[in-house]
Coordinates of C-alpha atoms and ligand atoms in Angstrom, one line a residue:
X1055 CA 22.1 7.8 35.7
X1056 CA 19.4 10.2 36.4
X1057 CA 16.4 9.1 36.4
X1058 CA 15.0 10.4 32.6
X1059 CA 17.9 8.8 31.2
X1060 CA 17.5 4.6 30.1
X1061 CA 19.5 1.9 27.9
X1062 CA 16.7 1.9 25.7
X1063 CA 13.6 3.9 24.7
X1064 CA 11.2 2.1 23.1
X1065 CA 8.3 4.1 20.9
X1066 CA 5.0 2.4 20.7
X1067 CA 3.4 -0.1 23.5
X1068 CA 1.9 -2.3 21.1
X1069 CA 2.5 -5.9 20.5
X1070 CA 5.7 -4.9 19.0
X1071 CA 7.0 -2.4 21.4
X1072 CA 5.5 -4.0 24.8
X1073 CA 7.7 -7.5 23.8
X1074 CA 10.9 -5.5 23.7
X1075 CA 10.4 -3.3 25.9
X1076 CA 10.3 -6.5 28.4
X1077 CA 12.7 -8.6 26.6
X1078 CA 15.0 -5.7 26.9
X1079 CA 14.4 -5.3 30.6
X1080 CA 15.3 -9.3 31.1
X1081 CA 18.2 -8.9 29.1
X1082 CA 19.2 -6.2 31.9
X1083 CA 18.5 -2.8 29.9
X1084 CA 17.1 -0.2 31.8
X1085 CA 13.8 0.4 29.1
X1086 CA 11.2 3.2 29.0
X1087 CA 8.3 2.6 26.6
X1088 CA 6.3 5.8 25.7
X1089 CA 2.6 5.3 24.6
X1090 CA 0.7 8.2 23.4
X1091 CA -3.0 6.5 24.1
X1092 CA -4.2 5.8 27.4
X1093 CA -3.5 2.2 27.7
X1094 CA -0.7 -0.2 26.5
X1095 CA -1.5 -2.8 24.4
X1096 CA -1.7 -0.4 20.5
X1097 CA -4.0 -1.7 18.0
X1098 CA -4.0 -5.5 18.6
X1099 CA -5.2 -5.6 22.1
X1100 CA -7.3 -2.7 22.0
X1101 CA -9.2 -1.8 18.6
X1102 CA -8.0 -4.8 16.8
X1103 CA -7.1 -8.4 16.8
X1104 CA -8.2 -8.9 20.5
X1105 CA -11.7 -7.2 20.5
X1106 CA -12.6 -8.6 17.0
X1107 CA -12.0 -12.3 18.2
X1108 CA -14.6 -11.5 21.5
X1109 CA -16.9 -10.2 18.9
X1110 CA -16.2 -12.9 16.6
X1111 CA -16.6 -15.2 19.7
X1112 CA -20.2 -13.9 20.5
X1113 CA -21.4 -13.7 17.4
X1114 CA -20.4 -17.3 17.1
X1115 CA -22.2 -18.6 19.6
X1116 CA -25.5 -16.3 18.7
X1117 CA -25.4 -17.5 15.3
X1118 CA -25.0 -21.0 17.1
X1119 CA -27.7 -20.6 19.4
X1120 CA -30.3 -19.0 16.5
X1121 CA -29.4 -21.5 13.9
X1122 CA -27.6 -24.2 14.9
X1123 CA -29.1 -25.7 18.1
X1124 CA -31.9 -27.7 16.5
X1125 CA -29.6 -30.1 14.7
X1126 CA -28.7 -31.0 17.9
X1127 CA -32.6 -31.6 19.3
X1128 CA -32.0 -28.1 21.1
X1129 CA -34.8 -25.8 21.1
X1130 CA -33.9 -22.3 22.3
X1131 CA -35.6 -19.1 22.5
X1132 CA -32.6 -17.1 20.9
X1133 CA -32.8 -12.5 21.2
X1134 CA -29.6 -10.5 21.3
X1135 CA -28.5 -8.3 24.1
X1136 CA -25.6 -5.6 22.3
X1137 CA -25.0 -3.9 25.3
X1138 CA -23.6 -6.6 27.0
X1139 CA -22.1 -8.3 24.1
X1140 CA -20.1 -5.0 24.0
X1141 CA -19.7 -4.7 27.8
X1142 CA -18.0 -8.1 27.7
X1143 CA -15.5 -7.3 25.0
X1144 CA -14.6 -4.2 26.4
X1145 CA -13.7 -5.8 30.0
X1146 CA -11.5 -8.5 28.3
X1147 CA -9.8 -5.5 26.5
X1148 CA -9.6 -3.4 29.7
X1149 CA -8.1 -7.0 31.4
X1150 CA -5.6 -7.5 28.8
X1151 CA -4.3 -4.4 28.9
X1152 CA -3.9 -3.7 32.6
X1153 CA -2.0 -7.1 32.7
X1154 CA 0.6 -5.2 30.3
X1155 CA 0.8 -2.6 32.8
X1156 CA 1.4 -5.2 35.1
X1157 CA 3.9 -7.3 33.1
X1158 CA 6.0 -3.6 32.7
X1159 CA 6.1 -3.5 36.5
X1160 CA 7.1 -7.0 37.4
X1161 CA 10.0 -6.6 34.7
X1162 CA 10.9 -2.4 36.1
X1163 CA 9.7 -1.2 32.4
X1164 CA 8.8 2.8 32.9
X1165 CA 5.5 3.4 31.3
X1166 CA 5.5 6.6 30.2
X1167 CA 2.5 8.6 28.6
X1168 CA 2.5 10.1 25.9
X1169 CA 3.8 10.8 22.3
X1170 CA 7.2 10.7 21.7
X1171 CA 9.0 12.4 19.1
X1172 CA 13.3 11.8 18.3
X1173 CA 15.0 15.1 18.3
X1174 CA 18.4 13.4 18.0
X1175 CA 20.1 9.8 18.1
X1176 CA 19.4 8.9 22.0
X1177 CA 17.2 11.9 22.6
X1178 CA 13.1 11.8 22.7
X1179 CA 11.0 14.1 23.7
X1180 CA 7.4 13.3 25.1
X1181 CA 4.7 15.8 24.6
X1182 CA 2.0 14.0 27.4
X1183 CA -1.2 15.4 29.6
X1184 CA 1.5 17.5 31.4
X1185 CA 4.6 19.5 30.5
X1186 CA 6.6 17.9 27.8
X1187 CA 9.7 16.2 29.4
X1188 CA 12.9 15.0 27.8
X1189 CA 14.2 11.8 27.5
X1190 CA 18.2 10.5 26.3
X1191 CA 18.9 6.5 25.9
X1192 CA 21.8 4.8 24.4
X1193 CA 19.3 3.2 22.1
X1194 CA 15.7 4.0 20.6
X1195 CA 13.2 2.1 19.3
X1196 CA 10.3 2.4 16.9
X1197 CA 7.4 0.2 16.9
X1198 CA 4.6 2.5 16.4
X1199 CA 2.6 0.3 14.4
X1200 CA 0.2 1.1 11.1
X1201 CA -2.7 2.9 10.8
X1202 CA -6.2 2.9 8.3
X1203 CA -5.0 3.3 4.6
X1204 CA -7.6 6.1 3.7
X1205 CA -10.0 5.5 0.8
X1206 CA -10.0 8.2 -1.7
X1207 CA -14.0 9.8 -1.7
X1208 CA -14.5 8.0 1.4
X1209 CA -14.7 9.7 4.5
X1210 CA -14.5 7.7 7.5
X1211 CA -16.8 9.6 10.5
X1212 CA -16.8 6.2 12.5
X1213 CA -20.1 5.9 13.1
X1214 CA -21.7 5.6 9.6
X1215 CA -18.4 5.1 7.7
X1216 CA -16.3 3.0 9.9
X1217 CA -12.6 1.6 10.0
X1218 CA -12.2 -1.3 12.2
X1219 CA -12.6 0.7 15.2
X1220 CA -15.9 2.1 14.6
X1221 CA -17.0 -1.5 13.5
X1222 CA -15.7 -2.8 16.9
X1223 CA -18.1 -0.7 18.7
X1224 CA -21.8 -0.1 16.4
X1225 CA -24.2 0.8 18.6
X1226 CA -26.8 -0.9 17.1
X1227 CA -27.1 -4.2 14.3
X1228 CA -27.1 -2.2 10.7
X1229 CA -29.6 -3.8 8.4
X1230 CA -27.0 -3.5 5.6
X1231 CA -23.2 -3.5 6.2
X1232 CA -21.0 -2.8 2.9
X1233 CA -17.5 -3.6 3.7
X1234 CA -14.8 -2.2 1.1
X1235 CA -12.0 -5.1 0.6
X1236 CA -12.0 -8.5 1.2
X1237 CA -9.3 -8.7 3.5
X1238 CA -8.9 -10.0 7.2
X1239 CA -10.5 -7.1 8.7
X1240 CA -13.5 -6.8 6.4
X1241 CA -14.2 -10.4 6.6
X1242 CA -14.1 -10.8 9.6
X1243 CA -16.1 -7.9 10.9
X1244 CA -18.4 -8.6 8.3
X1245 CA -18.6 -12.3 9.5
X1246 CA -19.5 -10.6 13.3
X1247 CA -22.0 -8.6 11.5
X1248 CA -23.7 -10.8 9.3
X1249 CA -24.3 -13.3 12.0
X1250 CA -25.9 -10.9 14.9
X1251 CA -28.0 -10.0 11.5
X1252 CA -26.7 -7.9 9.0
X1253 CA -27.0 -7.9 5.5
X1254 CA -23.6 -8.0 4.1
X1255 CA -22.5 -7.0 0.9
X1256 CA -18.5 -7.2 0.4
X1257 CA -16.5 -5.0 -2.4
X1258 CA -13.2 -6.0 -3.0
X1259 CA -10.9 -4.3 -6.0
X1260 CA -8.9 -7.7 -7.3
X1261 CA -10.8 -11.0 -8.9
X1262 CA -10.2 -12.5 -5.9
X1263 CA -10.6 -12.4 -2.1
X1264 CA -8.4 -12.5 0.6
X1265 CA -4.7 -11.7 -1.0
X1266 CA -1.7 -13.4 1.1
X1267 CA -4.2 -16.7 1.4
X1268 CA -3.5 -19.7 -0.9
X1269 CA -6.3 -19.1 -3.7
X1270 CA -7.8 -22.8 -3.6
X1271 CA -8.3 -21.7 0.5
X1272 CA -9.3 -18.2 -0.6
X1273 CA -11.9 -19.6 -3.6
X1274 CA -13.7 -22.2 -1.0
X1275 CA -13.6 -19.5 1.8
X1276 CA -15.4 -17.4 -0.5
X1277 CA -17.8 -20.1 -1.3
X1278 CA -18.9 -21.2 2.0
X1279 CA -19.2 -17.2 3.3
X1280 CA -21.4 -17.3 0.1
X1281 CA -23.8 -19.8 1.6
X1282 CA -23.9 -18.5 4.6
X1283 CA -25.4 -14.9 3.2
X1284 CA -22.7 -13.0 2.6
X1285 CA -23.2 -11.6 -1.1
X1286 CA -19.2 -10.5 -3.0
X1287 CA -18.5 -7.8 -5.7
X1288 CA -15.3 -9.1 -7.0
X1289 CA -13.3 -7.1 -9.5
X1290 CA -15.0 -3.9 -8.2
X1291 CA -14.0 -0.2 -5.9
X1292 CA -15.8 1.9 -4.3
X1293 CA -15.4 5.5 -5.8
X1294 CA -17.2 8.0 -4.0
X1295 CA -19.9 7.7 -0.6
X1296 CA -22.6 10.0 0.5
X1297 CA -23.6 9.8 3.7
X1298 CA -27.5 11.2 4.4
X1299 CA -29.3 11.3 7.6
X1300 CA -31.1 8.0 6.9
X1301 CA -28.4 6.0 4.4
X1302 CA -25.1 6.0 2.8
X1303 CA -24.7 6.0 -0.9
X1304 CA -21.8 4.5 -2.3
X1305 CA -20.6 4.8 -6.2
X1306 CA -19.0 1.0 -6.9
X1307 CA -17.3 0.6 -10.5
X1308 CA -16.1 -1.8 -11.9
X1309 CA -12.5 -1.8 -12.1
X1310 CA -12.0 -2.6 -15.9
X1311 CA -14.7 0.3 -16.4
X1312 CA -18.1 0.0 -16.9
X1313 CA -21.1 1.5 -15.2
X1314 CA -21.4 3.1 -11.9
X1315 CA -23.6 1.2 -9.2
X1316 CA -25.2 3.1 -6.9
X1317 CA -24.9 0.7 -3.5
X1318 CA -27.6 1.9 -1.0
X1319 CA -26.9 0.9 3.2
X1320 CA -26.8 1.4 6.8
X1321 CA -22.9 1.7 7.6
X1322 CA -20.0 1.4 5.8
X1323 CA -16.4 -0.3 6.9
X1324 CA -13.9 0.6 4.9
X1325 CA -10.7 -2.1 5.4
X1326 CA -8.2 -1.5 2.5
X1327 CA -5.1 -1.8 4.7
X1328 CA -2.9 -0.6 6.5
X1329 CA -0.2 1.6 6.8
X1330 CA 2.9 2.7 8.3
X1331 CA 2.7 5.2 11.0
X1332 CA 5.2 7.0 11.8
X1333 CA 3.4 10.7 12.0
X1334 CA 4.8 13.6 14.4
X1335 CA 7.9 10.9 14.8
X1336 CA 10.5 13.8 13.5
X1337 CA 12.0 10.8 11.2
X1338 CA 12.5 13.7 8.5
X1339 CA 14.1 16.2 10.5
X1340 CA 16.5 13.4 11.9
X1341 CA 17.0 11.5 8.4
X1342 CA 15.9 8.3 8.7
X1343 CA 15.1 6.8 6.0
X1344 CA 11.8 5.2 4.6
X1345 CA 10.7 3.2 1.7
X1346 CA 8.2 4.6 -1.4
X1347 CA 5.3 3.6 0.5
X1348 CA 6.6 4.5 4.0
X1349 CA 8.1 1.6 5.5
X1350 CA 11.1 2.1 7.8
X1351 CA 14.2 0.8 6.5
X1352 CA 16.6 -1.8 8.4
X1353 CA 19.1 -3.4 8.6
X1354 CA 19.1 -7.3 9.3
X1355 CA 19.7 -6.1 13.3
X1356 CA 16.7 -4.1 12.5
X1357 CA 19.0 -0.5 12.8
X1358 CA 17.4 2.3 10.6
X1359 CA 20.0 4.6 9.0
X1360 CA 20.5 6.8 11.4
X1361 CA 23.3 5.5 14.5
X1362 CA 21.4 4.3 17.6
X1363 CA 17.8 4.3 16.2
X1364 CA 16.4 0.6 15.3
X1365 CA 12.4 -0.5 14.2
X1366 CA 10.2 -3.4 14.4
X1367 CA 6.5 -4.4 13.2
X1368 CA 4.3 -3.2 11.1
X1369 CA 6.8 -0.2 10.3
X1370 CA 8.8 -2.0 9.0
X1371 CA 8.7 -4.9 5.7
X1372 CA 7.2 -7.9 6.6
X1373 CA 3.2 -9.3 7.2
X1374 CA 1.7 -6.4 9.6
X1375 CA 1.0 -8.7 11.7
X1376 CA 1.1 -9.0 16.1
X1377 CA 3.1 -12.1 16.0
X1378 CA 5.5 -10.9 13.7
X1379 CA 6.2 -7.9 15.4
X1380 CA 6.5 -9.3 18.6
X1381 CA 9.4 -12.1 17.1
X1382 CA 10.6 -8.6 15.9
X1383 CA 10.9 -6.7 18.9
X1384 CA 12.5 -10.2 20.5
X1385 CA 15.3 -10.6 17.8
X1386 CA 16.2 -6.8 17.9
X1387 CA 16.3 -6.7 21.8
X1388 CA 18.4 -9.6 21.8
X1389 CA 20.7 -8.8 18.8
X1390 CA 21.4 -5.3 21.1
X1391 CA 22.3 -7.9 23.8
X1392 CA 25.0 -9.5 22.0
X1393 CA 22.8 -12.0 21.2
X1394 CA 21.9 -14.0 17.9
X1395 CA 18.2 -13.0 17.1
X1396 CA 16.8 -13.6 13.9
X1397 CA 13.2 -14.0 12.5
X1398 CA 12.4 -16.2 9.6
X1399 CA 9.4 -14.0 7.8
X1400 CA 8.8 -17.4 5.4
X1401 CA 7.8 -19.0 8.6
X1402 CA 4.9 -16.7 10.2
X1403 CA 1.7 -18.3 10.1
X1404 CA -1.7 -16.1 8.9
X1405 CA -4.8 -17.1 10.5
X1406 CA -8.3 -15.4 9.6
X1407 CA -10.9 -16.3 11.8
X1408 CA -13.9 -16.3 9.8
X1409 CA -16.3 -19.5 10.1
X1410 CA -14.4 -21.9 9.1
X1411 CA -11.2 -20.5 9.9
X1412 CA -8.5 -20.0 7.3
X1413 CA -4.8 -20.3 8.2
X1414 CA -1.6 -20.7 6.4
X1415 CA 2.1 -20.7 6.5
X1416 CA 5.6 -21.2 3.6
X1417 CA 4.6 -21.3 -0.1
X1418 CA 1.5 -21.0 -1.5
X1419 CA 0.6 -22.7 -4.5
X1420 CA 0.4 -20.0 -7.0
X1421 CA 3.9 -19.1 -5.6
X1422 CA 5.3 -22.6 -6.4
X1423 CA 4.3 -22.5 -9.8
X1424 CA 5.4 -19.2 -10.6
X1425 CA 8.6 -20.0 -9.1
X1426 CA 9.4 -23.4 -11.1
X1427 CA 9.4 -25.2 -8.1
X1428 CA 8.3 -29.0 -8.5
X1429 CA 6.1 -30.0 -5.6
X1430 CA 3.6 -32.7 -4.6
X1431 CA 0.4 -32.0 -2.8
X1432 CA -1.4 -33.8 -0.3
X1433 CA -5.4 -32.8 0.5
X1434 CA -7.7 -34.2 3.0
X1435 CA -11.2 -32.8 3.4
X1436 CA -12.8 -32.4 6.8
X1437 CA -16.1 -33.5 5.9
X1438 CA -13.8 -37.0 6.1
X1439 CA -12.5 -36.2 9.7
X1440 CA -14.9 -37.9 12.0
X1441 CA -13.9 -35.4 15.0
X1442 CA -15.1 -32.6 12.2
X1443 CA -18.2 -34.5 11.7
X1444 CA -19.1 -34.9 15.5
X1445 CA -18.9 -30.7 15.7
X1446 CA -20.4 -30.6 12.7
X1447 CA -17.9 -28.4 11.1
X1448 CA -16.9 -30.2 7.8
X1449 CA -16.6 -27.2 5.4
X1450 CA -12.4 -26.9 4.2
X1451 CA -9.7 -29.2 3.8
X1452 CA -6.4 -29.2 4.6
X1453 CA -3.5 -28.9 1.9
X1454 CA 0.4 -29.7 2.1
X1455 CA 2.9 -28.8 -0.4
X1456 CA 6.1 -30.6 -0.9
X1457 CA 9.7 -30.8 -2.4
X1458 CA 8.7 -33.0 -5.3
X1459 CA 12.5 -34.0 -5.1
X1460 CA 13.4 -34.0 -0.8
X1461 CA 9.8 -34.2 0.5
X1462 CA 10.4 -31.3 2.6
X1463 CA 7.1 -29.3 3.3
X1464 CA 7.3 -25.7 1.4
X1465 CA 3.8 -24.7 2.0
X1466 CA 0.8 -25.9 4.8
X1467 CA -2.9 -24.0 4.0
X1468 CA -5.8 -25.3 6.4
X1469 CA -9.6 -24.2 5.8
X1470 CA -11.7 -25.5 8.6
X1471 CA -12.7 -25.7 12.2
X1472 CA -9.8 -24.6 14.6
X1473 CA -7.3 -24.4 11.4
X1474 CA -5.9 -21.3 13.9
X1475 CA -4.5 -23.8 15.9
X1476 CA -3.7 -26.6 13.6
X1477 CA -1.5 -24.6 11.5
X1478 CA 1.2 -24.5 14.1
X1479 CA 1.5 -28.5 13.8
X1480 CA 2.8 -27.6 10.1
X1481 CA 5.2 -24.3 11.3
X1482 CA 6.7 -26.5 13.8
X1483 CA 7.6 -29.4 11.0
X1484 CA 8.7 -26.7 8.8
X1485 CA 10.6 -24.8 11.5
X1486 CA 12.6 -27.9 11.6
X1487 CA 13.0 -28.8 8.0
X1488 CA 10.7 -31.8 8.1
X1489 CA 9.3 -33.2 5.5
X1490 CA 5.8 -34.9 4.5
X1491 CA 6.9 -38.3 5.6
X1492 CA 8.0 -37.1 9.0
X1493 CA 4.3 -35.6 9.8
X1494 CA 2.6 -38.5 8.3
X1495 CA 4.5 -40.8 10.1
X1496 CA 4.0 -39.0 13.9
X1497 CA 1.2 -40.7 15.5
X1498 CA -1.8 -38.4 15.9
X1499 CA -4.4 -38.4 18.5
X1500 CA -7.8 -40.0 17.3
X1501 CA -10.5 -38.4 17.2
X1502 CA -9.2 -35.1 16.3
X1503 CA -9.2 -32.2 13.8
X1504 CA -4.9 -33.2 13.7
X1505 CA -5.7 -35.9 12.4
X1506 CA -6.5 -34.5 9.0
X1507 CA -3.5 -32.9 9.0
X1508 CA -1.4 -36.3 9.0
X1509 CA -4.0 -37.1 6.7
X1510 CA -3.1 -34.6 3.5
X1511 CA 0.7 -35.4 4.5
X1512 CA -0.4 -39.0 3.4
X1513 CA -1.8 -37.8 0.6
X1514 CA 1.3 -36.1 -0.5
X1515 CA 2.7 -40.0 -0.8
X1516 CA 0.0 -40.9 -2.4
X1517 CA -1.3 -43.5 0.5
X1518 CA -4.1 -41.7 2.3
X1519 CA -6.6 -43.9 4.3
X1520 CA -9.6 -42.1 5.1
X1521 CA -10.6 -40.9 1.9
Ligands
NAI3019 P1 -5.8 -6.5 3.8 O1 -4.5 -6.0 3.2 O2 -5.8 -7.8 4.5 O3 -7.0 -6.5 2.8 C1 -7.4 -5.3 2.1 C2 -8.2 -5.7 0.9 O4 -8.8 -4.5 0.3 C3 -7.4 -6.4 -0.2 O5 -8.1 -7.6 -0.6 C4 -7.4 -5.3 -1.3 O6 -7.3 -5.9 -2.6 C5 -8.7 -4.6 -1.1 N1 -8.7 -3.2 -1.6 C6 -7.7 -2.3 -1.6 N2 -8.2 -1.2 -2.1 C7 -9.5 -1.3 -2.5 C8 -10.5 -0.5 -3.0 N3 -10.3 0.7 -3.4 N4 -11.7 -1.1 -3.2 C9 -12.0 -2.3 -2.9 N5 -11.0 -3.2 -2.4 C10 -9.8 -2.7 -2.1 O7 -6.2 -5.3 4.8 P2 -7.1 -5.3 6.1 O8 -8.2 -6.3 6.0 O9 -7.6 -3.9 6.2 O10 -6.2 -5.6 7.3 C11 -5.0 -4.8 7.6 C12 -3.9 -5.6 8.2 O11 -4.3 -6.1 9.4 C13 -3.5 -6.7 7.3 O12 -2.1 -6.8 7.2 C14 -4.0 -7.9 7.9 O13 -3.3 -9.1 7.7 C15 -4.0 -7.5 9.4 N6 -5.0 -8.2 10.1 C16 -4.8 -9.5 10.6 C17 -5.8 -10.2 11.2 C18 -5.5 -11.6 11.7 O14 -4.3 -11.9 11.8 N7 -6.5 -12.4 11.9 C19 -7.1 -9.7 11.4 C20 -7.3 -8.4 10.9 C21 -6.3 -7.7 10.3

């Protein structure tokens, strides 16, 4: 085998493509990952899910510092240092990514640079900083992610009008921050904002915010981001933006018509979505084939159309989420092994990390009831939790939805302090078909934030203690 010829080539080096490109290698492929940016990792680790939680992080603890200490009998002189806020973010970015590059060599992945486009089944051709060179595999791979869904009269210049990159690296604290959908990104950039001292003003297009969530959890989120300053414009879109040397001017009308606002501020983050991106991939010229709004289509084994050519994450259906793509890029490496990898997309848990977080995995309840399904629901609030009371984070509640009929849980949706983590007590149950009564009855550490979670499973059988 020379050496520009591999087992399998896998497009992208993001969460979705770095995972199979290793899982590959340990299932004894010979793998080449091409990456057209400089540095492995894609979105996630570097403009996305990984530099948002160090800013989320540090804005945490400044917020904390500035407002928070003197509960506590904590007096502290509290001013904010950007520079090395940023510089701090950046380095954990620059770590996480060199330890991909490290991972690829420990498992004999070839990095190579570049952007790759598929000029045949088994055939790719990389256009990098040199020549363009030629690669053949017995299998490619696509996992080249999602990118910004534009916003029509809204262009984004990342520094005044800013996707999630730009917001990731402001150079200074806007006064006022509009953010244009109430989504993951917005509200949790916003959050970052708002705390280090922004004025925050969200517009978000439905009646609601935060879509996939559970609406009680989406309602009470919206609440308690309410009282801590951030102002909403539900039911509302953002039509046109004019950017001038001292402001932005945005047009915001109401959906169902009405008047046009004229929305004065500082910087602008537009987070509507995402995408699928498969630019400059040569998927037309080759014939695979793609949904109306651009989503690869596969097979259960994750093979597109086309002999030979397979893809995972967020071009394909599914949450566009990291995790996802990662189980992704694990089942379809394993299923080209022989092997039997599946991924159950009813089972991947969403996490927003606002203050308190918001996290949730199965059924929500809108879902149930729209579906038929009889269910019983358990809730227990934190502000009962006497762990949440010692941190002083008693805003949310956790919810379970059961099987009125088996008791098995359908649906687990935590507001709160570390719901992140919690969450992951409820996938597991549900993961292995358990029911109310079997987390209820597991014998949970006291004190902790858990605890509230066999709490609301209680609740579902109507016998809670605490509250
Ligand atoms: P999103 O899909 O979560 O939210 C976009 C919001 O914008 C929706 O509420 C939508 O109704 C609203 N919207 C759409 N068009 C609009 C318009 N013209 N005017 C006003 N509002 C409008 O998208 P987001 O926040 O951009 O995130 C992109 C992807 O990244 C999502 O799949 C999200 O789940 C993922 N993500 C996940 C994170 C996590 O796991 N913690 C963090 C950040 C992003």
């Amino acid at each position: 085998m020379s050496e520009t010829s591999y087992d399998l080539i896998v497009i992208g080096g993001g969460p979705g493509g770095y995972v199979a490109a290793i899982r590959a290698a340990q299932l004894g492929m010979s793998v080449a990952c091409v990456e057209k940016e400089a540095t492995l990792g894609g979105t996630c680790l570097n403009v996305g899910c990984i530099p948002s939680k160090a800013l989320l992080r540090s804005s945490e603890l400044f917020a904390e510092a500035a407002h928070g200490f003197a509960d506590h009998g904590i007096k502290a002189d509290v001013s904010l240092d950007l520079k090395t806020l940023m510089g701090r973010k950046d380095k954990i970015v620059g770590d996480l990514t060199a330890g991909i590059a490290y991972l690829f060599k420990k498992n004999k992945v070839t990095h190579i640079s570049g952007a790759g486009r598929i000029t045949a089944p088994g055939s790719v051709v990389v256009a990098g900083a040199k020549a363009e060179q030629t690669l053949t595999a017995g299998r490619i791979l696509i996992a080249t992610g999602s990118q910004v869904t534009p916003l029509a009269g809204v262009e984004i210049d990342e520094t005044r009008i800013v996707s999630s990159t730009g917001a990731l690296a402001l150079k200074k604290v806007p006064k006022r921050l509009v953010v244009v959908g109430a989504g993951f990104i917005g509200l949790e950039l916003g959050s970052v904002w708002r705390r280090l001292g922004a004025k925050v003003t969200v517009v978000e297009f439905l009646d609601r915010i935060t879509p996939p969530l559970d609406l009680e959890i989406a309602k009470t989120l919206q609440r308690t981001l309410k009282k801590q300053g951030m102002t909403f414009k539900l039911g509302a879109k953002v039509t046109a933006a004019k950017a001038t040397k001292t402001k932005v001017t945005l047009d915001v009308e109401p959906v169902k018509g009405g008047d046009v606002e004229k929305l004065d501020c500082d910087v602008v983050l537009v987070s509507v979505g995402r995408r699928p991106y498969t630019d400059g991939l040569g998927l037309d010229e080759i014939g695979v084939t793609r949904d109306p709004q651009g989503f690869i289509t596969v097979d259960s084994s994750f093979a597109t159309n086309v002999d030979g050519i397979y893809a995972i994450g967020d071009v394909i259906r599914g949450p566009m989420l990291a995790h996802k793509a990662e189980e992704d890029g694990v089942a379809c490496t394993e299923i080209m092994a022989g092997q039997a990898g599946h991924v159950d997309y009813d089972l991947v848990p969403g996490v927003i990390y606002t203050s308190p977080q918001g996290a949730g995995v199965g059924q929500t309840e809108e879902a149930l009831k729209e579906s038929g399904v009889a269910y019983n629901k358990g809730k227990f609030a934190f502000s009962a939790n006497g762990y949440a009371r010692c941190l002083g984070e008693t805003d949310g509640f956790v919810k379970i939805l059961a099987d009125a009929k088996s008791d098995r849980v359908l649906g687990v949706h935590i507001l709160g302090p570390d719901a992140g983590t919690l969450i992951h007590e409820a996938v597991t149950a549900m993961a292995f078909g358990g029911s109310a009564e079997d987390i209820a009855r597991i014998c949970h550490a006291h004190p902790t934030l858990a605890e509230a979670v066999k709490e609301a499973a209680l609740d579902v059988g109507g016998r809670v203690i605490h509250a």
